[in-house]
Short mmCIF file of C-alpha atoms in Angstrom, two decimals:
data_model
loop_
_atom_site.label_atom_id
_atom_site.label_comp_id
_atom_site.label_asym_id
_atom_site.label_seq_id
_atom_site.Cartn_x
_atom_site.Cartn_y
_atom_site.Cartn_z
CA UNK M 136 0.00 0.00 0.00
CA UNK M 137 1.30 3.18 -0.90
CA UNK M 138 2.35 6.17 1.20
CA UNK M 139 -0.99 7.28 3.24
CA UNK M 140 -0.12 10.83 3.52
CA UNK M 141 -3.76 11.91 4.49
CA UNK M 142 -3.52 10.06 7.43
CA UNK M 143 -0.03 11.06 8.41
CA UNK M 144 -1.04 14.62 8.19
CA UNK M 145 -4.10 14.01 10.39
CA UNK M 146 -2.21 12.01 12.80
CA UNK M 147 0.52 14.90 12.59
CA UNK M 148 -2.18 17.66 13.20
CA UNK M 149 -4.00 16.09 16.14
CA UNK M 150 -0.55 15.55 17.88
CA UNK M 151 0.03 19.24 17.64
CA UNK M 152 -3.49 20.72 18.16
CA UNK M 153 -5.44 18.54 20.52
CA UNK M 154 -2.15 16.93 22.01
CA UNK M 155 -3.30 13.44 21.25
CA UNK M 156 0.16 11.18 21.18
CA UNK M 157 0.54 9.87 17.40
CA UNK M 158 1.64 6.65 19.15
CA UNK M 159 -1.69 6.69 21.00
CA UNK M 160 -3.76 6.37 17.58
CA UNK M 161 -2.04 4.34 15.97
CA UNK M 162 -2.18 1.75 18.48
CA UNK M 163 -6.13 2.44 18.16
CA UNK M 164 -6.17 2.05 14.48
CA UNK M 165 -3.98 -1.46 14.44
CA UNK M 166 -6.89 -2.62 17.01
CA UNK M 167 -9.60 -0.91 14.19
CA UNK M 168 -8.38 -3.09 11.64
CA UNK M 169 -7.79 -6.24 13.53
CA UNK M 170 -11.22 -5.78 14.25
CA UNK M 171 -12.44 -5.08 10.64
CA UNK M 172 -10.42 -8.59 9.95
CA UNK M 173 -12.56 -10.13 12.42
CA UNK M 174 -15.99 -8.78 10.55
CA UNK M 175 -14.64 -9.41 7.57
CA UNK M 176 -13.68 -13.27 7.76
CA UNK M 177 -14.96 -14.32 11.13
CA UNK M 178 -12.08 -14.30 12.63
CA UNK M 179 -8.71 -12.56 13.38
CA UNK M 180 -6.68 -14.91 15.34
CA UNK M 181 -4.02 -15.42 12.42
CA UNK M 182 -4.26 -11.70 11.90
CA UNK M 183 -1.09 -9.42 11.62
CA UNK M 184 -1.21 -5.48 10.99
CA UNK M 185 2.02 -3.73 10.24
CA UNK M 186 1.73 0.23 10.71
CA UNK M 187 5.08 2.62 9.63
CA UNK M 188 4.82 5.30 11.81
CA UNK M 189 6.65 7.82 9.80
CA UNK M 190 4.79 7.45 6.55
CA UNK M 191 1.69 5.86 7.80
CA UNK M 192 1.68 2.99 5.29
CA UNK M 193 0.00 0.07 6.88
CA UNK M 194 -0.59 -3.80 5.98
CA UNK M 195 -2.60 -6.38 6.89
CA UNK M 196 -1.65 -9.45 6.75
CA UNK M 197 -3.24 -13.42 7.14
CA UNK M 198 -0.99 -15.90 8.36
CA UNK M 199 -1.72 -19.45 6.57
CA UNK M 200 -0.76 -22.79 6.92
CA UNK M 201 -0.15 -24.55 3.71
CA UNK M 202 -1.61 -27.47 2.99
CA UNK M 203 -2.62 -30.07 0.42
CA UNK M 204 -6.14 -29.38 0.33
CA UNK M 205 -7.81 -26.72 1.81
CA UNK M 206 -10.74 -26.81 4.17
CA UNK M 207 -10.33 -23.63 6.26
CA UNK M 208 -9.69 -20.71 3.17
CA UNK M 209 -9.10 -18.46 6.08
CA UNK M 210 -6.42 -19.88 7.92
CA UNK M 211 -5.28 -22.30 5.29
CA UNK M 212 -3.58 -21.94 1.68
CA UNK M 213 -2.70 -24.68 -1.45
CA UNK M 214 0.54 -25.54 -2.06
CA UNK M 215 0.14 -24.44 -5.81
CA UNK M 216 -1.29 -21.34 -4.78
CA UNK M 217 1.63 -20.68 -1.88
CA UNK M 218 4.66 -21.69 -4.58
CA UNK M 219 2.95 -18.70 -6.78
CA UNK M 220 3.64 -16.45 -4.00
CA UNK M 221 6.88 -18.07 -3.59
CA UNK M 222 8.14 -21.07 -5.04
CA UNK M 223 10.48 -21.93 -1.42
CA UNK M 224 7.00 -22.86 -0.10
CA UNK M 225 6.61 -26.30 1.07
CA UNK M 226 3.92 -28.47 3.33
CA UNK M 227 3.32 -26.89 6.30
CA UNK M 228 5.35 -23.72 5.72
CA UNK M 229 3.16 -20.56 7.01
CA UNK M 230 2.58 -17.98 4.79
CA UNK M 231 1.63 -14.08 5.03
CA UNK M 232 -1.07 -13.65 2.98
CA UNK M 233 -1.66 -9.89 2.27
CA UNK M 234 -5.17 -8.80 2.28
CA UNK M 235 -5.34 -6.44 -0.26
CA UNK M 236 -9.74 -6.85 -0.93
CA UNK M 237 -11.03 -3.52 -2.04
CA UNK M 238 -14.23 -4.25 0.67
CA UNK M 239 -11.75 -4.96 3.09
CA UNK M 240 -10.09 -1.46 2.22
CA UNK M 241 -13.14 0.40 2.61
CA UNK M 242 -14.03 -1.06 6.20
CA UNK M 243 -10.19 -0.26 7.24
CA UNK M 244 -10.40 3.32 6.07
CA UNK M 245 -14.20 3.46 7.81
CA UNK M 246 -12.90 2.06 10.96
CA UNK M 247 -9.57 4.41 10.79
CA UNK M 248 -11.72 7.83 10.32
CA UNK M 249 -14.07 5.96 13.55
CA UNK M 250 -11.03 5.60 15.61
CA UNK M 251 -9.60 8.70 15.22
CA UNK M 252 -12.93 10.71 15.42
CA UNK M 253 -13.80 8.71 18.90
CA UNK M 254 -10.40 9.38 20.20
CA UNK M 255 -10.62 13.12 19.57
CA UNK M 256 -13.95 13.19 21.69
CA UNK M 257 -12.38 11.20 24.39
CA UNK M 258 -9.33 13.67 24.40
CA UNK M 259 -11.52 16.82 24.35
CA UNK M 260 -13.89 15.10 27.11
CA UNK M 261 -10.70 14.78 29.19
CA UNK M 262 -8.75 18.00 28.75
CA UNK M 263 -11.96 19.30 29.89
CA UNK M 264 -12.98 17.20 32.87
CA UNK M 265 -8.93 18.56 33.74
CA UNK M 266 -9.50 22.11 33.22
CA UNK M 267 -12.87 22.04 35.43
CA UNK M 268 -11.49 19.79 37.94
CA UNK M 269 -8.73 22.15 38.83
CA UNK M 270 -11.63 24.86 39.44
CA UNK M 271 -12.92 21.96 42.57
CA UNK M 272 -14.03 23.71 45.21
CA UNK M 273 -12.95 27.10 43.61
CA UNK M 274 -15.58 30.33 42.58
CA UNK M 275 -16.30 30.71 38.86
CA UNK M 276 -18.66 33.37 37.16
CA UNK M 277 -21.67 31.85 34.96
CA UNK M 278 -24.15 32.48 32.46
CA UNK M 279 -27.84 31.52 33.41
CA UNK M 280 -29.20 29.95 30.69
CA UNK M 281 -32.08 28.31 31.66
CA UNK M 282 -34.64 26.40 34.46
CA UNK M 283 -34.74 22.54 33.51
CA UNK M 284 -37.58 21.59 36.33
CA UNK M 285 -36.46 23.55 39.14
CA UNK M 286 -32.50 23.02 38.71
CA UNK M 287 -30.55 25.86 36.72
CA UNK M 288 -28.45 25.03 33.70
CA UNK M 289 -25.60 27.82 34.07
CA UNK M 290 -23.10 28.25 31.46
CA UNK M 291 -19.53 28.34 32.86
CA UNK M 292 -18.07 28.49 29.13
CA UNK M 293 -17.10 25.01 27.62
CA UNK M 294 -19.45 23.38 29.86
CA UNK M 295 -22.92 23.66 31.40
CA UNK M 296 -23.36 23.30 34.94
CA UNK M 297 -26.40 22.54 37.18
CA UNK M 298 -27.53 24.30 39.89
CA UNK M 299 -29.49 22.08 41.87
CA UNK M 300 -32.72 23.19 44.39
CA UNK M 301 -30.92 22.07 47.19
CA UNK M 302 -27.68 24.67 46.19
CA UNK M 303 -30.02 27.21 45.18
CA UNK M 304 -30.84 29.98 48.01
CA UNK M 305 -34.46 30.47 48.65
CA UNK M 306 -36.05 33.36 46.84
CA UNK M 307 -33.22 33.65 44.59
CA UNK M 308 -34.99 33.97 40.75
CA UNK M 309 -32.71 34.21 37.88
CA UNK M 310 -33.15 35.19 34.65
CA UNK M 311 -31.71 33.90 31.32
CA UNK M 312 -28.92 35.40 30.10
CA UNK M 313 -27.39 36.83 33.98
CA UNK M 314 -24.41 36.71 35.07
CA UNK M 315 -23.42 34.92 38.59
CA UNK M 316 -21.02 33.83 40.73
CA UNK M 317 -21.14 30.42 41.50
CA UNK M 318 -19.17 27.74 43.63
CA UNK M 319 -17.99 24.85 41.78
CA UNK M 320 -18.93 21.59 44.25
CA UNK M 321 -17.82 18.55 41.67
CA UNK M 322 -16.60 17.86 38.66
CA UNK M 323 -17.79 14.30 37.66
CA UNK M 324 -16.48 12.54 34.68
CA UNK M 325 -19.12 10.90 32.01
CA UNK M 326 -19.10 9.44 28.46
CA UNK M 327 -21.21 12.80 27.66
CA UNK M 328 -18.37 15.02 29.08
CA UNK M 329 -17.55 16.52 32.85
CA UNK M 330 -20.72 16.73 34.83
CA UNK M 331 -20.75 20.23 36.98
CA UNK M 332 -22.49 20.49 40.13
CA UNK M 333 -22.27 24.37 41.64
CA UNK M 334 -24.07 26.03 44.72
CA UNK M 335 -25.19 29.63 45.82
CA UNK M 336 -25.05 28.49 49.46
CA UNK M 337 -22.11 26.69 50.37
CA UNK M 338 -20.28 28.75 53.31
CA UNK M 339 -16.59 28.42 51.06
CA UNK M 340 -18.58 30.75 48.10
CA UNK M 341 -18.93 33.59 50.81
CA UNK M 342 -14.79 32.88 51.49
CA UNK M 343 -13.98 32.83 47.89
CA UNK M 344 -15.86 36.12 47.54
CA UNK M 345 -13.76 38.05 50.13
CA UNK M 346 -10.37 36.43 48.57
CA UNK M 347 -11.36 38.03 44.96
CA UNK M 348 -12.64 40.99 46.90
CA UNK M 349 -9.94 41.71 49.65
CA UNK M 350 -6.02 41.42 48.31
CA UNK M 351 -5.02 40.98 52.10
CA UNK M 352 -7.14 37.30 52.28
CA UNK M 353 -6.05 36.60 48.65
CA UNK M 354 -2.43 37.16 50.18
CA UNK M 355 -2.91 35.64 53.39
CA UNK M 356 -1.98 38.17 55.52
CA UNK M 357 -5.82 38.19 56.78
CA UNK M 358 -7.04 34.91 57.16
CA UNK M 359 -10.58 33.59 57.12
CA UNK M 360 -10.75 31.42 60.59
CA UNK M 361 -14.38 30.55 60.84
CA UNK M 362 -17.13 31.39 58.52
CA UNK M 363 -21.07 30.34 59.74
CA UNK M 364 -23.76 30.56 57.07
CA UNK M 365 -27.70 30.80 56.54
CA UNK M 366 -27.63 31.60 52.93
CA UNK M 367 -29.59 34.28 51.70
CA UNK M 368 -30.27 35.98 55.11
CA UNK M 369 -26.86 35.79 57.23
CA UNK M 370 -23.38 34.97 57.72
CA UNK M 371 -21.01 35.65 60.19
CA UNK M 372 -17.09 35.41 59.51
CA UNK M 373 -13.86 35.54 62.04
CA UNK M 374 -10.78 37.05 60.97
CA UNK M 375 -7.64 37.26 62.31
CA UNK M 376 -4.83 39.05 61.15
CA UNK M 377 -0.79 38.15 60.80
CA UNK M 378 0.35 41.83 60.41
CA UNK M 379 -0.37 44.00 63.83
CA UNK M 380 -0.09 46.77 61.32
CA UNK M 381 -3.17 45.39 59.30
CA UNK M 382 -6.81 45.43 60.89
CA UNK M 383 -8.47 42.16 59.91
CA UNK M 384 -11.93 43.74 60.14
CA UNK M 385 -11.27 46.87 58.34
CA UNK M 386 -9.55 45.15 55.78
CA UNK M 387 -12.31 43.12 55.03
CA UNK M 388 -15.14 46.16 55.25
CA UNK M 389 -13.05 48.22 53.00
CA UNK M 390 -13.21 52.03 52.37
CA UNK M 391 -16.47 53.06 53.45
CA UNK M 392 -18.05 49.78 53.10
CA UNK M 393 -17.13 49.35 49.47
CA UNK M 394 -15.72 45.70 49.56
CA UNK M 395 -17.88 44.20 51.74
CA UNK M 396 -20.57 45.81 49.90
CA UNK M 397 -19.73 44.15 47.20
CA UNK M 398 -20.06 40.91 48.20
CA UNK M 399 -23.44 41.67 50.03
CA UNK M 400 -24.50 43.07 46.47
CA UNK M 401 -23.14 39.39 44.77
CA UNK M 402 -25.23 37.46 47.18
CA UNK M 403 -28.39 39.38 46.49
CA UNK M 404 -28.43 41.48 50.12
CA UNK M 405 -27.53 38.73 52.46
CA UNK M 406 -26.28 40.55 55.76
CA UNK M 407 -22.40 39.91 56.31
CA UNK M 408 -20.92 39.90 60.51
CA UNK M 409 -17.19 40.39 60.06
CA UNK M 410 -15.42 40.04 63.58
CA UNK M 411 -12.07 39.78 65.04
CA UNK M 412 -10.70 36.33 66.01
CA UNK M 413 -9.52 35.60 68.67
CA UNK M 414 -7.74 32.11 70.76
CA UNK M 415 -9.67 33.06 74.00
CA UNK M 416 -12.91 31.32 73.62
CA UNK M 417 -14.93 33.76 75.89
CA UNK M 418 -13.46 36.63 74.17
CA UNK M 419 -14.22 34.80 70.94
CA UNK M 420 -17.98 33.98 72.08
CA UNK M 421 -18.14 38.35 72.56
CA UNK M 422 -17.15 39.20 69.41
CA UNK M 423 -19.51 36.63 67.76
CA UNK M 424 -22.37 37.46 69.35
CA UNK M 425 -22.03 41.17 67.80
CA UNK M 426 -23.48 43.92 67.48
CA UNK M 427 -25.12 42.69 70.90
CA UNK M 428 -23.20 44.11 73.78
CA UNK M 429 -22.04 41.30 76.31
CA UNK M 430 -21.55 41.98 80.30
CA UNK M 431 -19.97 38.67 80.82
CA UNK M 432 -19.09 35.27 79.39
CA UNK M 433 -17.59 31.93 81.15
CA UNK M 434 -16.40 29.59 78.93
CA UNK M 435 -15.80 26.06 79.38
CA UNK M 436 -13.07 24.97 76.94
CA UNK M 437 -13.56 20.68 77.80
CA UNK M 438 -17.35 21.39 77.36
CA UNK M 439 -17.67 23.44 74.81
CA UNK M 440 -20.40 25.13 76.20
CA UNK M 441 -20.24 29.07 77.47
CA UNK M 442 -22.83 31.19 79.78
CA UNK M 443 -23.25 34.41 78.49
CA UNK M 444 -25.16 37.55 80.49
CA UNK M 445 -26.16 40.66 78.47
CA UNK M 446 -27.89 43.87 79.45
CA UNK M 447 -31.98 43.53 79.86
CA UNK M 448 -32.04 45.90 76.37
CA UNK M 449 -29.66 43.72 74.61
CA UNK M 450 -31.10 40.34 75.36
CA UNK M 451 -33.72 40.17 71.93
CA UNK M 452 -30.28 41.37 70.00
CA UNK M 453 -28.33 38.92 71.33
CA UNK M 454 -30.48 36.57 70.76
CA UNK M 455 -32.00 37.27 66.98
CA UNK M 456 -34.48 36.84 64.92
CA UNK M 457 -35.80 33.59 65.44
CA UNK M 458 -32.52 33.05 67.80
CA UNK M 459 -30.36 33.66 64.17
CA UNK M 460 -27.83 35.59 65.87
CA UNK M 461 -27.04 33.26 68.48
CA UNK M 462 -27.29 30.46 65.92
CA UNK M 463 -24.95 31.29 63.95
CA UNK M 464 -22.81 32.71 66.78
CA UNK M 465 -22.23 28.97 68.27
CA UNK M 466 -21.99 27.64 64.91
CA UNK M 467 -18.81 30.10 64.24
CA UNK M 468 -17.40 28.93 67.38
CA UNK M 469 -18.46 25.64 68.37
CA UNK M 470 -19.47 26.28 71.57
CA UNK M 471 -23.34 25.96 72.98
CA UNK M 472 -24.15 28.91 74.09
CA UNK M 473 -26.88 29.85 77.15
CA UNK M 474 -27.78 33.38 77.05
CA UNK M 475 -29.38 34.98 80.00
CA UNK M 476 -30.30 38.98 80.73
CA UNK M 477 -28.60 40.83 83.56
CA UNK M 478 -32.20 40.36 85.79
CA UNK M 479 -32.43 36.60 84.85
CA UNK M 480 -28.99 35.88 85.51
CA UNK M 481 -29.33 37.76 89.24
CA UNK M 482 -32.78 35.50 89.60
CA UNK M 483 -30.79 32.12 88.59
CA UNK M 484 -27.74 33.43 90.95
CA UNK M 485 -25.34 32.87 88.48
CA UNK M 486 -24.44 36.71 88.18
CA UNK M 487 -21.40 38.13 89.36
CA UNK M 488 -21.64 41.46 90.03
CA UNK M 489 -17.41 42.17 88.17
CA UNK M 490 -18.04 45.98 87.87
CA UNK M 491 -18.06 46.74 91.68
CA UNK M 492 -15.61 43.78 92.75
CA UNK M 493 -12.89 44.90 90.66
CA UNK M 494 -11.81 48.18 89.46
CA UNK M 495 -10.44 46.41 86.28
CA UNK M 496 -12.84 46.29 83.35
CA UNK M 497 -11.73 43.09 82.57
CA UNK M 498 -11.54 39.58 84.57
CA UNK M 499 -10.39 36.39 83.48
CA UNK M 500 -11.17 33.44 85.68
CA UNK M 501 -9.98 29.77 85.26
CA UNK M 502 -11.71 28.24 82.74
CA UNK M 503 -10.81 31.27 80.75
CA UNK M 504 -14.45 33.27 81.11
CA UNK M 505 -14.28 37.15 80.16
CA UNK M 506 -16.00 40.21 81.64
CA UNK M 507 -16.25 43.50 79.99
CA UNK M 508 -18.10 45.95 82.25
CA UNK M 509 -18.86 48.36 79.06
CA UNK M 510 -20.67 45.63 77.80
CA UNK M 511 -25.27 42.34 75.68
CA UNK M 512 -35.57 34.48 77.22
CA UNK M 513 -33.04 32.05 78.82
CA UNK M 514 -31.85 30.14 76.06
CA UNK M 515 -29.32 27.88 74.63
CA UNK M 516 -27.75 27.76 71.52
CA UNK M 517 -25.44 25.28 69.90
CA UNK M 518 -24.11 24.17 66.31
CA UNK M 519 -27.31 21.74 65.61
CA UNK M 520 -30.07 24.75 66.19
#
């Protein structure tokens, strides 16, 4: 067969553009005829294929016994009929028979243009179950496209993703053609190309949104240590800082407002807490429980549990709507949290009365409790509420 320099230029162009190894297809292409041998004559055990892999020449070839009379054409060849290929033939010699049938041809060439075709679809399927992989767990911005049922298709550029009902915040309504940030959840891999799941209320899409937004998280010199979420209405984050010249807080709030604004614009109004961080549970418990003003917290560090007393005025703050605040405030640190006012906590006996026992505003006692004298129904609140 001569030269096949059509396929040797495809093979050459795939190597380059879609990085498909020529090696790699030809391999595929010596199974693709083995296989055509097999439809064509029943069978390909005696088959041989011989592919050049500079010029791209390839022959097939049927390796036959030769005998004196022959029952099995396929597998089997005369003696006259093997010395007229070569007169050195004798009984029992084996003999490369090349198939050269012009049906044969045209199921080789079919199966070769198959091959190749499938394994460009297989390659593109791959390099872009890698490229979306690599975006695991990551923010990406997408196109709505449309509702199929109540899940969203959302077009992240080479692929369509799905938002599901469960990832989808309630209230939020999209319309076709708008653009949204989205966190990517899983990349699956399927014979139809990567599967993309993506959610609006997974807690990491609020922490992606403050590394695009704030260049100090992006950098790490603020870092993100907690982050509690009720998508669509709330979340509370802790940050801590690793430069005492940088405020974590203010970092994060930005110039009047402006970056965390923007990410409270991005998630449709959902109200962002942004507090300080801090080792000392108690002291952590405070800050979480903002903007309610605390009088006093005792934490217990083995029990993970802290009583907190606010001022009378502060308690319904403290506690939130529908006990959000205080919700998400144990959630962000872990610890259950029983929240009493200044009057119930004096009933129950379990006030201390810090601010005229000690001139200092503040008091630590052993299990590592706080007391702030300047600062907020008898509840508790842990992780599960």
């Amino acid at each position: 067969m001569a030269k096949n320099n059509e396929l040797l230029e495809a093979l050459n162009i795939l190597e380059q553009e879609k990085n498909i190894s020529k090696e790699t297809l030809l391999e595929a292409i010596e199974n693709s005829l083995i296989t055509a041998c097999k439809n064509h004559f029943g069978k390909s055990e005696n088959v041989k294929v011989n592919i050049d892999p500079e010029t791209c020449e390839y022959h097939v070839f049927q390796e036959k016994k030769v005998v004196e009379k022959v029952e099995d054409p396929v597998e089997e060849i005369s003696l006259v009929n093997a010395k007229m290929i070569d007169s050195k033939y004798e009984l029992d010699d084996i003999v490369n028979v090349e198939v050269k049938s012009k049906e044969f041809g045209r199921i080789a060439t079919q199966n070769a243009k198959n091959v190749i075709l499938q394994k460009i679809r297989e390659e593109e399927r791959k390099v872009l179950f890698d490229e979306y992989y690599s975006k695991e767990k990551d923010i990406v911005t997408g196109i709505v496209q449309r509702y199929v049922g109540k899940n969203v298709s959302i077009n992240l550029g080479k692929v369509d993703a799905i938002l599901t009902e469960n990832e989808q915040v309630k209230g939020e309504v999209f319309q076709p053609t708008e653009r949204i940030k989205v966190y990517i959840l899983e990349v699956k891999s399927t014979s139809k190309g990567p599967r993309v799941l993506v959610s609006r209320t997974h807690p990491e899409l609020v922490k992606r949104l403050f590394e695009s937004e704030v260049a100090e998280v992006k950098d790490g010199t603020v870092e993100i240590k907690a982050i509690a979420r009720e998508a669509g209405s709330r979340t509370k984050i802790a940050v801590w800082s690793n430069d005492p010249d940088v405020d974590p807080v203010g970092a994060c709030v930005g110039m009047n407002g402006a970056r965390v604004n923007a990410i409270v614009n991005e998630l449709r109004g959902e109200k962002i807490d942004i507090i300080t961080w801090n080792e000392n549970p108690a002291m952590l418990i405070e800050n979480a429980l903002s903007p309610a003003k605390v009088i006093s917290v005792i934490a217990d560090a083995e029990e993970k549990a802290a009583k907190v007393v606010v001022p009378d005025y502060q308690l319904s703050l403290a506690i939130g709507k529908e006990g959000q605040n205080a919700r998400l405030a144990a959630r962000l640190t872990g610890f259950k949290i029983d929240i009493k006012s200044e009057t119930q906590a004096r009933e129950a006996g379990d006030f201390f009365d810090y601010e005229n026992e000690y001139e200092d505003d503040e008091y630590y006692d052993e299990d590592g409790g706080y007391n702030d004298a300047d600062y907020q129904d008898d509840t508790e609140y842990s992780e599960e509420n």
